[in-house]
């Protein structure tokens, strides 16, 4: 069964450093999402992406964040200058054009020290 | 702020019994609703979704939606210890947009 994959599974970085989180959505899916979940809190929407552009973004997704689909398979989330409060699980999700369901990847645990 | 509310639990359910989980939402523009299961330290796993008023059954799971009351529920029949997890309710305004999640209900199935 096709799955969303994410790398790395765990990233440790120092405050102020740039990180890139990578996702490979399910191959025939065209809608992509990033969510995050701070430990013990709700899953929060960050951004949605379709047709090579951002469809919607939340208040969390400020100028420090960017997304890119650098090729036909990868979807990345970049945080330019990480803060302590960026420590969270980051989930990528994808959805097929004709469907409602969003399927989540296993997540990247980001720890900012 | 549009919210999706869930009772945090834990909801303790004997093995073989029915677990009943509830969710309310404040955004009347929400059209579709999803139930995800999340094991500790893992990602949300889709169980089922519903977008029409009424019931929808899938195996041991039944989702119920009442848009007039802004209420969604999930029933888990014949609960198994492997059903012990946090169940997340999420709503979406349209088929392509973001999902807004509740905080989740922890279910503990006791043998």
PDB file of N, CA and C in Angstrom, chain A residues 1-5 24-29 94 101-106, chain B residues 36-37 44-47 58:
ATOM      1  N   UNK A   1       0.851  -1.190   0.000  1.00  0.00           N
ATOM      2  CA  UNK A   1       0.000   0.000   0.000  1.00  0.00           C
ATOM      3  C   UNK A   1       0.891   1.245   0.000  1.00  0.00           C
ATOM      4  N   UNK A   2       0.616   2.203  -0.885  1.00  0.00           N
ATOM      5  CA  UNK A   2       1.449   3.419  -0.952  1.00  0.00           C
ATOM      6  C   UNK A   2       1.410   4.190   0.359  1.00  0.00           C
ATOM      7  N   UNK A   3       2.533   4.794   0.702  1.00  0.00           N
ATOM      8  CA  UNK A   3       2.624   5.539   1.947  1.00  0.00           C
ATOM      9  C   UNK A   3       3.345   6.855   1.702  1.00  0.00           C
ATOM     10  N   UNK A   4       3.060   7.813   2.560  1.00  0.00           N
ATOM     11  CA  UNK A   4       3.840   9.041   2.614  1.00  0.00           C
ATOM     12  C   UNK A   4       5.093   8.738   3.430  1.00  0.00           C
ATOM     13  N   UNK A   5       6.241   9.142   2.936  1.00  0.00           N
ATOM     14  CA  UNK A   5       7.475   8.942   3.692  1.00  0.00           C
ATOM     15  C   UNK A   5       8.085  10.285   4.038  1.00  0.00           C
ATOM     16  N   UNK A  24       8.068  12.583   0.846  1.00  0.00           N
ATOM     17  CA  UNK A  24       7.702  12.045  -0.454  1.00  0.00           C
ATOM     18  C   UNK A  24       6.237  11.655  -0.365  1.00  0.00           C
ATOM     19  N   UNK A  25       5.356  12.452  -0.962  1.00  0.00           N
ATOM     20  CA  UNK A  25       3.923  12.136  -0.916  1.00  0.00           C
ATOM     21  C   UNK A  25       3.615  10.866  -1.704  1.00  0.00           C
ATOM     22  N   UNK A  26       2.420  10.363  -1.536  1.00  0.00           N
ATOM     23  CA  UNK A  26       1.955   9.220  -2.327  1.00  0.00           C
ATOM     24  C   UNK A  26       1.947   9.634  -3.796  1.00  0.00           C
ATOM     25  N   UNK A  27       2.359   8.728  -4.662  1.00  0.00           N
ATOM     26  CA  UNK A  27       2.786   9.112  -6.013  1.00  0.00           C
ATOM     27  C   UNK A  27       1.708   9.783  -6.860  1.00  0.00           C
ATOM     28  N   UNK A  28       0.468   9.439  -6.761  1.00  0.00           N
ATOM     29  CA  UNK A  28      -0.533  10.062  -7.625  1.00  0.00           C
ATOM     30  C   UNK A  28      -1.295  11.174  -6.911  1.00  0.00           C
ATOM     31  N   UNK A  29      -0.812  11.598  -5.760  1.00  0.00           N
ATOM     32  CA  UNK A  29      -1.454  12.673  -5.008  1.00  0.00           C
ATOM     33  C   UNK A  29      -0.910  14.021  -5.451  1.00  0.00           C
ATOM     34  N   UNK A  94      -0.701  13.971   2.305  1.00  0.00           N
ATOM     35  CA  UNK A  94      -1.055  14.177   0.902  1.00  0.00           C
ATOM     36  C   UNK A  94      -2.444  13.640   0.635  1.00  0.00           C
ATOM     37  N   UNK A 101      -9.718  12.186   1.702  1.00  0.00           N
ATOM     38  CA  UNK A 101      -8.820  11.714   2.753  1.00  0.00           C
ATOM     39  C   UNK A 101      -7.401  12.261   2.630  1.00  0.00           C
ATOM     40  N   UNK A 102      -6.868  12.712   3.753  1.00  0.00           N
ATOM     41  CA  UNK A 102      -5.465  13.103   3.835  1.00  0.00           C
ATOM     42  C   UNK A 102      -4.715  12.003   4.582  1.00  0.00           C
ATOM     43  N   UNK A 103      -3.625  11.563   3.985  1.00  0.00           N
ATOM     44  CA  UNK A 103      -2.817  10.505   4.574  1.00  0.00           C
ATOM     45  C   UNK A 103      -1.525  11.110   5.092  1.00  0.00           C
ATOM     46  N   UNK A 104      -1.202  10.753   6.320  1.00  0.00           N
ATOM     47  CA  UNK A 104      -0.061  11.348   7.002  1.00  0.00           C
ATOM     48  C   UNK A 104       1.172  10.464   6.901  1.00  0.00           C
ATOM     49  N   UNK A 105       2.320  11.115   6.808  1.00  0.00           N
ATOM     50  CA  UNK A 105       3.579  10.414   6.921  1.00  0.00           C
ATOM     51  C   UNK A 105       3.919  10.153   8.376  1.00  0.00           C
ATOM     52  N   UNK A 106       5.038   9.450   8.617  1.00  0.00           N
ATOM     53  CA  UNK A 106       5.410   9.070   9.987  1.00  0.00           C
ATOM     54  C   UNK A 106       5.917  10.224  10.843  1.00  0.00           C
TER      55      UNK A 106
ATOM     56  N   UNK B  36      -9.093  10.029  13.117  1.00  0.00           N
ATOM     57  CA  UNK B  36      -7.755   9.468  13.026  1.00  0.00           C
ATOM     58  C   UNK B  36      -7.433   8.791  14.354  1.00  0.00           C
ATOM     59  N   UNK B  37      -6.645   7.758  14.265  1.00  0.00           N
ATOM     60  CA  UNK B  37      -6.114   7.086  15.458  1.00  0.00           C
ATOM     61  C   UNK B  37      -4.631   7.427  15.545  1.00  0.00           C
ATOM     62  N   UNK B  44      -0.841  10.413  12.905  1.00  0.00           N
ATOM     63  CA  UNK B  44      -2.270  10.101  12.787  1.00  0.00           C
ATOM     64  C   UNK B  44      -2.520   9.121  11.641  1.00  0.00           C
ATOM     65  N   UNK B  45      -3.359   8.137  11.935  1.00  0.00           N
ATOM     66  CA  UNK B  45      -3.716   7.104  10.959  1.00  0.00           C
ATOM     67  C   UNK B  45      -5.216   7.221  10.693  1.00  0.00           C
ATOM     68  N   UNK B  46      -5.586   7.424   9.434  1.00  0.00           N
ATOM     69  CA  UNK B  46      -6.992   7.639   9.111  1.00  0.00           C
ATOM     70  C   UNK B  46      -7.813   6.379   9.357  1.00  0.00           C
ATOM     71  N   UNK B  47      -8.918   6.553  10.107  1.00  0.00           N
ATOM     72  CA  UNK B  47      -9.855   5.450  10.319  1.00  0.00           C
ATOM     73  C   UNK B  47     -10.991   5.566   9.318  1.00  0.00           C
ATOM     74  N   UNK B  58     -17.834   1.160   8.832  1.00  0.00           N
ATOM     75  CA  UNK B  58     -16.679   0.540   8.172  1.00  0.00           C
ATOM     76  C   UNK B  58     -16.091  -0.462   9.147  1.00  0.00           C
TER      77      UNK B  58
END
